[in-house]
Coordinates of C-alpha atoms in Angstrom, one line a residue:
M216 CA -1.5 8.9 48.8
G217 CA -3.0 7.5 45.2
E218 CA -3.5 3.7 45.0
Q219 CA -0.2 2.2 45.2
Q220 CA 1.4 0.7 42.3
P221 CA 1.3 -2.9 41.6
E222 CA 3.9 -5.2 42.4
P223 CA 5.7 -5.9 39.2
Y224 CA 7.8 -8.4 40.7
T225 CA 6.9 -12.0 42.5
D226 CA 9.4 -14.8 43.8
N227 CA 9.4 -16.4 40.9
G228 CA 10.9 -13.6 38.8
Y229 CA 9.0 -10.7 36.8
H230 CA 6.7 -12.8 33.8
L231 CA 6.1 -10.7 31.0
D232 CA 2.9 -11.3 29.5
I233 CA 2.7 -8.9 26.1
E234 CA -0.9 -9.0 26.2
Q235 CA -1.4 -7.5 29.9
D236 CA -3.5 -4.7 30.2
Y237 CA -1.2 -2.1 31.0
E238 CA -3.9 1.0 30.6
T239 CA -5.9 -0.9 33.8
V240 CA -2.9 -2.2 36.1
Y241 CA -0.4 0.4 35.5
K242 CA -2.6 3.7 36.0
F243 CA 0.7 5.9 36.5
G244 CA 1.9 6.4 33.3
W245 CA 4.8 3.6 33.4
R246 CA 5.1 -0.4 34.1
P247 CA 9.1 -2.0 34.8
D248 CA 10.9 -3.2 32.3
P249 CA 11.4 -6.7 32.3
F250 CA 14.5 -6.9 30.6
G251 CA 16.1 -4.3 32.9
E252 CA 15.8 -1.6 36.3
G253 CA 14.5 0.8 33.9
T254 CA 10.4 1.6 33.0
I255 CA 8.9 2.1 30.2
P256 CA 5.7 4.4 30.0
V257 CA 1.9 3.9 29.8
G258 CA -0.1 6.4 27.9
T259 CA -2.3 7.8 29.9
C260 CA -3.4 10.4 27.6
S261 CA -7.6 9.6 26.9
S262 CA -8.2 11.8 23.6
M263 CA -6.4 11.1 20.1
C264 CA -4.8 14.5 20.3
T265 CA -3.1 16.1 23.6
Y266 CA -4.4 19.0 23.8
E267 CA -1.3 20.7 23.9
E268 CA -1.0 19.8 20.1
L269 CA -4.5 20.8 19.1
E270 CA -3.7 24.3 20.6
E271 CA -0.7 24.8 19.1
R272 CA -1.8 23.5 15.4
E273 CA -4.4 25.6 15.8
R274 CA -2.1 28.5 16.5
Q275 CA -0.5 27.5 12.9
N276 CA -2.9 27.8 10.7
R277 CA -2.1 23.0 11.0
L278 CA -5.3 21.6 11.0
S279 CA -6.5 19.3 8.2
K280 CA -10.2 20.0 7.4
F281 CA -10.8 16.2 8.6
E282 CA -10.0 18.1 12.0
M283 CA -11.8 20.9 12.0
I284 CA -15.1 22.4 13.5
P285 CA -17.3 23.7 10.1
N286 CA -17.7 27.3 9.4
T287 CA -15.5 28.4 12.0
N288 CA -13.1 31.5 11.1
P289 CA -10.9 31.6 11.9
P290 CA -10.1 27.6 12.3
K291 CA -11.0 26.0 14.9
G292 CA -9.5 22.1 15.8
D293 CA -12.5 19.4 17.0
S294 CA -10.9 17.8 20.3
K295 CA -13.0 14.4 19.2
L296 CA -11.7 14.4 16.2
A297 CA -8.3 16.3 16.1
M298 CA -5.4 13.1 15.5
K299 CA -2.1 13.7 17.1
E300 CA 0.4 14.1 14.1
Y301 CA 4.0 12.4 13.9
K302 CA 6.7 14.0 14.8
R303 CA 10.4 13.1 14.0
S304 CA 12.4 12.3 16.6
A305 CA 14.8 15.5 17.5
A306 CA 17.2 16.8 20.3
G307 CA 15.5 17.9 23.7
R308 CA 11.7 16.7 21.7
E309 CA 10.6 14.2 24.6
F310 CA 8.8 10.6 23.7
T311 CA 8.0 9.2 26.3
V312 CA 5.9 11.7 28.6
A313 CA 3.3 9.5 29.9
M314 CA 0.1 12.5 29.2
N315 CA 1.1 13.2 25.6
L316 CA 0.9 8.6 24.9
R317 CA -2.4 7.5 24.1
P318 CA -3.1 3.9 25.8
W319 CA -4.7 1.2 23.5
S320 CA -7.8 1.9 24.2
V321 CA -6.9 5.0 22.1
L322 CA -5.4 4.0 19.6
K323 CA -7.7 1.6 18.3
R324 CA -10.7 4.1 18.3
S325 CA -8.0 6.5 15.9
L326 CA -7.5 3.6 13.9
R327 CA -11.0 2.9 13.3
H328 CA -11.8 6.2 12.8
L329 CA -9.2 7.1 10.2
L330 CA -9.9 3.6 8.1
L331 CA -14.0 3.8 8.9
D332 CA -14.1 7.3 8.3
I333 CA -11.9 9.3 6.7
C334 CA -10.5 6.8 4.6
L335 CA -14.3 5.9 3.2
R336 CA -15.0 9.9 2.5
D337 CA -14.9 11.6 -1.4
D338 CA -12.7 13.9 -1.7
D339 CA -9.1 13.5 -3.6
W340 CA -7.7 10.7 -2.8
M341 CA -4.4 12.4 -2.3
Y342 CA -5.5 14.6 0.4
I343 CA -6.7 12.2 2.0
S344 CA -4.2 9.4 1.7
G345 CA -1.6 12.2 3.3
F346 CA -3.3 13.0 5.9
V347 CA -4.1 9.2 7.1
F348 CA -0.6 7.6 6.4
D349 CA 1.1 10.8 9.2
R350 CA -2.1 9.2 11.5
L351 CA -1.1 6.1 11.0
K352 CA 2.9 6.5 11.8
A353 CA 2.0 8.5 14.2
I354 CA -0.1 5.3 16.1
R355 CA 2.8 3.5 15.4
Q356 CA 5.6 5.5 16.9
D357 CA 2.7 5.1 20.4
M358 CA 2.9 1.5 20.1
I359 CA 6.3 1.5 20.0
I360 CA 6.9 3.8 22.4
Q361 CA 5.3 1.6 25.2
R362 CA 6.3 -1.4 24.2
I363 CA 3.1 -3.1 23.3
E364 CA 3.2 -6.5 21.9
G365 CA 0.8 -9.1 20.5
S366 CA -2.6 -9.6 19.0
R367 CA -3.0 -5.7 19.9
C368 CA 0.7 -4.8 18.0
V369 CA -1.2 -7.4 15.1
E370 CA -4.6 -5.7 15.3
I371 CA -2.3 -2.3 14.2
L372 CA 0.0 -3.0 12.3
E373 CA -3.0 -4.9 10.2
G374 CA -5.0 -2.3 9.7
S375 CA -2.1 0.0 8.7
V376 CA -1.8 -2.6 5.6
R377 CA -5.3 -3.1 5.0
F378 CA -5.2 1.6 4.4
L379 CA -1.6 0.9 2.7
V380 CA -3.3 -1.8 0.0
Y381 CA -6.0 -0.3 -0.6
S382 CA -4.5 3.7 -1.1
M383 CA -1.8 1.6 -3.3
F384 CA -4.6 0.4 -5.9
R385 CA -6.1 4.4 -5.5
L386 CA -2.7 6.1 -6.5
T387 CA -2.3 3.8 -9.1
C388 CA -5.8 2.6 -11.0
T389 CA -7.8 5.3 -9.6
T390 CA -5.8 8.3 -9.6
R391 CA -5.8 8.5 -13.5
D392 CA -8.3 7.7 -16.0
Y393 CA -6.1 6.2 -19.4
I394 CA -9.0 7.3 -21.8
H395 CA -8.3 10.9 -21.0
D396 CA -5.0 10.9 -22.1
R397 CA -4.5 11.0 -25.9
I398 CA -4.5 7.6 -27.5
D399 CA -1.7 8.4 -29.7
K400 CA 0.3 10.5 -27.5
A401 CA 3.0 7.9 -25.7
K402 CA 4.0 9.2 -21.9
L403 CA 7.5 6.9 -21.4
S404 CA 9.5 4.6 -23.2
P405 CA 9.5 0.5 -21.8
E406 CA 13.3 1.1 -20.3
G407 CA 11.6 4.6 -18.3
M408 CA 13.0 7.3 -20.5
P409 CA 10.4 9.9 -20.5
V410 CA 9.2 11.4 -23.8
S411 CA 7.0 13.4 -23.1
G412 CA 7.3 14.4 -19.6
L413 CA 4.2 14.0 -16.9
D414 CA 2.7 17.1 -15.0
N415 CA 3.0 17.8 -11.5
Y416 CA -0.5 16.3 -10.4
E417 CA 1.2 12.7 -12.2
M418 CA 4.9 13.1 -10.1
N419 CA 3.4 13.5 -7.0
V420 CA 0.8 10.3 -7.4
V421 CA 4.6 8.3 -8.2
R422 CA 5.9 9.8 -5.5
E423 CA 3.1 8.9 -3.0
M424 CA 3.2 5.0 -4.7
K425 CA 7.0 4.8 -3.9
L426 CA 5.8 6.1 -0.7
T427 CA 3.2 3.9 0.6
M428 CA 4.8 1.2 -1.2
Q429 CA 7.4 1.3 0.9
C430 CA 5.7 1.7 4.2
L431 CA 3.6 -1.3 3.0
R432 CA 6.7 -3.6 2.6
D433 CA 7.7 -2.1 6.5
C434 CA 4.6 -2.9 7.8
L435 CA 4.0 -6.8 6.6
H436 CA 7.7 -7.3 7.7
S437 CA 6.8 -6.1 11.4
L438 CA 3.8 -8.2 11.1
I439 CA 5.0 -11.4 10.3
V440 CA 7.6 -10.9 12.5
Q441 CA 4.9 -10.5 14.8
Y442 CA 3.3 -13.5 14.0
Q443 CA 6.3 -15.7 14.1
D444 CA 6.8 -14.8 17.5
Y445 CA 3.6 -14.0 19.4
V446 CA 1.1 -14.9 17.1
P447 CA 1.2 -18.1 15.3
D448 CA -2.5 -18.8 15.4
S449 CA -4.1 -15.5 14.3
P450 CA -6.9 -16.5 11.7
N451 CA -6.0 -13.5 9.4
R452 CA -2.4 -14.9 9.1
F453 CA -3.0 -16.0 5.8
I454 CA -3.6 -13.4 4.3
F455 CA -1.4 -11.0 5.1
E456 CA 1.3 -13.1 4.1
A457 CA -0.1 -13.5 1.2
I458 CA -0.1 -10.1 0.6
N459 CA 3.7 -10.2 1.9
I460 CA 4.5 -12.5 -1.2
I461 CA 2.6 -10.6 -3.5
V462 CA 3.8 -7.0 -2.9
N463 CA 7.4 -9.2 -3.3
L464 CA 7.1 -10.5 -6.3
P465 CA 10.7 -11.1 -7.4
Q466 CA 9.7 -8.8 -11.2
L467 CA 8.7 -5.8 -8.2
L468 CA 12.2 -3.9 -7.7
G469 CA 13.7 -7.1 -7.3
H470 CA 12.3 -7.4 -4.0
Q471 CA 12.3 -10.5 -2.2
Y472 CA 9.7 -11.7 0.7
I473 CA 11.1 -12.9 4.0
S474 CA 10.9 -16.7 4.6
T475 CA 8.5 -18.1 6.9
C476 CA 8.0 -21.5 8.0
L477 CA 4.2 -20.7 6.1
M478 CA 6.0 -21.0 2.7
S479 CA 8.9 -23.7 4.1
K480 CA 6.4 -25.8 5.2
Q481 CA 4.6 -28.3 2.6
E482 CA 2.3 -29.6 5.2
L483 CA 1.4 -26.5 6.2
R484 CA 0.8 -24.2 2.3
D485 CA -1.8 -27.4 2.1
S486 CA -3.6 -26.1 5.2
N487 CA -4.9 -23.9 3.7
P488 CA -6.6 -23.4 -0.5
M489 CA -6.2 -19.9 -0.5
F490 CA -2.7 -19.9 0.2
K491 CA -1.9 -23.0 -1.2
T492 CA -3.3 -21.0 -5.2
I493 CA -0.8 -17.4 -4.1
F494 CA 1.6 -19.7 -3.1
R495 CA 1.1 -21.6 -6.8
M496 CA 0.7 -18.2 -8.3
R497 CA 4.3 -17.3 -7.1
R498 CA 5.5 -19.8 -9.0
E499 CA 4.3 -19.6 -12.6
H500 CA 5.1 -15.6 -11.6
F501 CA 8.3 -16.7 -10.7
I502 CA 9.3 -18.4 -14.4
G503 CA 7.5 -15.6 -16.4
N504 CA 4.3 -17.6 -16.9
H505 CA 2.3 -14.9 -15.6
Y506 CA -0.5 -15.2 -18.0
G507 CA -0.6 -18.8 -16.7
A508 CA -0.8 -16.8 -12.4
L509 CA -3.2 -14.6 -13.7
K510 CA -5.9 -17.0 -14.4
H511 CA -6.3 -18.4 -10.8
L512 CA -7.1 -14.5 -9.8
P513 CA -10.7 -14.8 -10.4
N514 CA -11.2 -17.6 -8.4
L515 CA -9.7 -15.5 -5.4
R516 CA -12.4 -13.4 -5.4
E517 CA -13.9 -13.8 -1.6
Y518 CA -10.5 -12.4 -0.7
P519 CA -11.2 -8.1 -1.9
L520 CA -8.0 -7.6 0.2
I521 CA -5.7 -9.9 -2.0
I522 CA -8.0 -8.8 -5.3
L523 CA -6.5 -4.8 -4.4
A524 CA -2.9 -6.4 -3.6
Y525 CA -2.6 -8.0 -7.0
A526 CA -4.8 -4.6 -9.1
S527 CA -1.6 -2.3 -8.1
I528 CA 1.1 -4.6 -9.1
I529 CA -0.8 -6.2 -13.0
P530 CA 0.1 -3.0 -14.9
L531 CA 4.3 -4.6 -14.4
L532 CA 3.4 -7.7 -15.1
Q533 CA 1.6 -6.5 -18.3
I534 CA 4.9 -4.8 -19.3
N535 CA 7.2 -7.9 -17.9
M536 CA 5.0 -9.9 -20.3
I537 CA 5.3 -7.6 -23.1
T538 CA 8.8 -7.2 -22.7
R539 CA 9.5 -11.5 -22.8
F540 CA 6.8 -11.5 -26.1
K541 CA 9.4 -8.9 -27.8
K542 CA 12.2 -11.5 -27.3
V543 CA 10.2 -15.1 -28.7
Y544 CA 9.0 -12.7 -31.2
S545 CA 12.6 -11.6 -32.2
A546 CA 13.0 -15.2 -32.2
R547 CA 11.0 -16.1 -34.4
G548 CA 12.0 -13.7 -37.2
S549 CA 9.1 -11.9 -37.6
S550 CA 8.4 -9.0 -35.0
K551 CA 4.7 -8.0 -35.6
T552 CA 1.4 -9.3 -34.6
H553 CA -2.4 -8.2 -34.2
P554 CA -3.4 -6.0 -31.1
D555 CA -5.9 -8.6 -31.2
H556 CA -3.6 -11.1 -30.3
L557 CA -1.8 -9.6 -27.2
C558 CA -4.8 -8.3 -25.6
K559 CA -6.2 -12.0 -25.5
L560 CA -2.7 -12.7 -23.5
I561 CA -2.5 -9.6 -21.3
C562 CA -5.8 -8.2 -21.2
P563 CA -7.9 -11.3 -20.4
P564 CA -11.2 -11.7 -20.7
W565 CA -12.2 -11.7 -17.0
L566 CA -10.5 -8.6 -16.2
D567 CA -13.2 -6.9 -18.5
S568 CA -16.2 -8.2 -19.6
N569 CA -16.5 -4.9 -22.9
Y570 CA -13.5 -6.2 -24.8
D571 CA -14.1 -3.0 -26.7
E572 CA -12.1 -1.5 -23.5
R573 CA -9.5 -4.0 -23.5
L574 CA -8.8 -4.4 -27.0
I575 CA -8.5 -0.2 -26.8
F576 CA -5.9 0.0 -24.0
T577 CA -3.8 -2.9 -25.6
V578 CA -3.4 0.2 -28.2
Y579 CA -3.1 2.5 -25.8
L580 CA -0.4 0.2 -24.0
A581 CA 1.7 -0.5 -27.2
V582 CA 1.9 3.6 -28.2
Q583 CA 2.7 4.2 -24.4
L584 CA 6.1 1.2 -25.1
G585 CA 6.9 2.8 -28.3
I586 CA 5.3 -0.2 -29.9
F587 CA 3.0 0.3 -32.4
D588 CA 3.3 1.1 -36.0
H589 CA 0.2 3.5 -36.5
E590 CA 0.5 3.0 -40.8
S591 CA -0.1 -1.2 -40.3
L592 CA -2.4 -0.9 -37.5
M593 CA 0.2 -3.9 -35.9
I594 CA 2.1 -4.8 -33.1
D595 CA 5.5 -3.8 -33.4
F596 CA 8.4 -5.6 -31.0
S597 CA 10.9 -3.9 -32.8
F598 CA 9.4 -0.7 -33.2
R599 CA 10.3 2.4 -31.8
N600 CA 8.0 5.7 -32.3
N601 CA 9.1 7.9 -29.8
V602 CA 9.1 11.1 -30.9
I603 CA 9.0 14.8 -29.3
Q604 CA 6.0 16.4 -31.2
S605 CA 6.4 20.9 -29.6
K606 CA 9.7 23.0 -27.5
I607 CA 6.8 22.2 -24.4
E608 CA 7.3 18.5 -24.6
Q609 CA 11.0 18.8 -25.2
Y610 CA 10.9 21.6 -21.8
Q611 CA 8.9 18.8 -20.0
L612 CA 11.3 15.5 -21.1
E613 CA 14.4 17.6 -20.2
K614 CA 12.5 18.0 -16.5
L615 CA 11.3 14.7 -15.9
A616 CA 14.7 13.6 -16.9
E617 CA 16.8 15.9 -14.5
Q618 CA 14.1 14.6 -11.7
I619 CA 13.9 10.6 -12.5
E620 CA 17.5 10.7 -14.0
S621 CA 19.4 8.2 -11.1
D622 CA 16.7 6.8 -9.8
N623 CA 15.4 3.6 -11.4
E624 CA 12.6 2.8 -8.9
T625 CA 11.0 6.7 -10.2
R626 CA 10.7 5.6 -13.2
I627 CA 9.4 1.8 -13.1
Y628 CA 5.8 3.3 -10.7
A629 CA 5.9 6.1 -13.1
L630 CA 5.3 3.1 -15.5
Q631 CA 3.0 1.2 -13.6
M632 CA 1.1 4.5 -12.7
I633 CA 0.9 5.0 -16.8
A634 CA -0.2 1.3 -17.1
A635 CA -3.1 1.2 -14.2
R636 CA -6.7 1.2 -15.0
N637 CA -9.7 0.4 -12.4
W638 CA -11.3 -2.7 -14.7
Q639 CA -14.3 -4.1 -13.8
F640 CA -13.6 -7.2 -12.3
F641 CA -11.7 -4.8 -9.4
D642 CA -14.7 -2.3 -9.7
E643 CA -16.8 -5.1 -9.3
T644 CA -15.3 -6.9 -6.3
L645 CA -15.4 -3.4 -4.7
K646 CA -19.4 -3.9 -5.2
V647 CA -20.0 -7.1 -3.8
Y648 CA -18.2 -7.0 -0.8
G649 CA -18.0 -3.5 0.2
V650 CA -14.6 -1.3 1.2
E651 CA -15.3 -1.5 4.5
S652 CA -15.0 -5.3 4.3
V653 CA -10.9 -4.1 2.9
L654 CA -10.3 -1.6 5.3
D655 CA -12.0 -2.7 8.6
P656 CA -9.6 -4.0 11.0
S657 CA -11.6 -6.4 12.8
Q658 CA -11.9 -8.5 10.1
Q659 CA -11.3 -11.9 10.8
Q660 CA -10.8 -14.2 7.9
Q661 CA -11.3 -17.8 8.6

């Protein structure tokens, strides 16, 4: 006879304690369901990946290089580095077996390994992002099956949001370098219609951006629900509430953030200077004054996660500003302006101290949007210089048109990637505070 399971009920009934250490209290792989007569599984797997899964993926040659023992042929999995992959629910597949579920302590160790080891490697970011994205989904899946809520759930979700924000920055701003493109050759028009087409790698980046942003919004939604219901005094709440506002600005695909008490009560907004600044910037964005909103961004430099969240959406804000300038210049009766004037508005000096870099980028962006007149070297908002220059470009045009014909979101993400740039401001912020300060799930901001 082994040790008996602790009695879940008392004379006063079962008391639900979401912060209870299920792993220590319930050692037999289950705990009582407080809302019914059933049971809830409690994970007993002490490694980041079960032995059965590791053996199966090793046999099928499905191991990532991050999970292999170096210099082995055929590849052998490292039981200390292998991590459980995400699996969709299917008929006959059992997800509630305790020995296949990782308890909270192992989930936390897995999270830290992904964020503070894998994400800091020098490999191609598309490969790193795909691996971490999948393994984080598996962590959240184990957490949901075991109904882990409260501060432990918040830590997992905050870690996921940290990765997704950083990944969106890397995908948007660092996977391409606009300076390597021909400055006189456009890719897309302002409406997102293809001009010369994107190569396969660029289209993969666009798809990854789309999946990452969708997952980011979903994780933020779940995180804010946890804040509201269980952890209202979390020290990081203001940071992630602010990120929720940033990635759901009305200008970005029409998404609306969920209303919370932090947004509806003036006294709570005023209790945190950073959140008050973000809310002020949100009002400026709402009326279309993106220039006035972004001028506050340098004041938030001590919050690198906020800076990176903004970094990935600045390209869309710049394009939105140009669209508004078109209306202004049409009302004035004059459609032309000097690139220097547009540069001061969409690329303020705090983005990059190098004026030539900012001016070159302004001209580049004008070319991408078809509003640069090469003869007069002026910005002409009524100009459309989208000319297909060869049969190869005609083929690329037709191929891309098929891919994004019915997908407006993909066109917007393609524009976002093309207009993105790793500005000096973002680069220096990461150098000062370090990538670890962005990704560390235990980081607390008072």
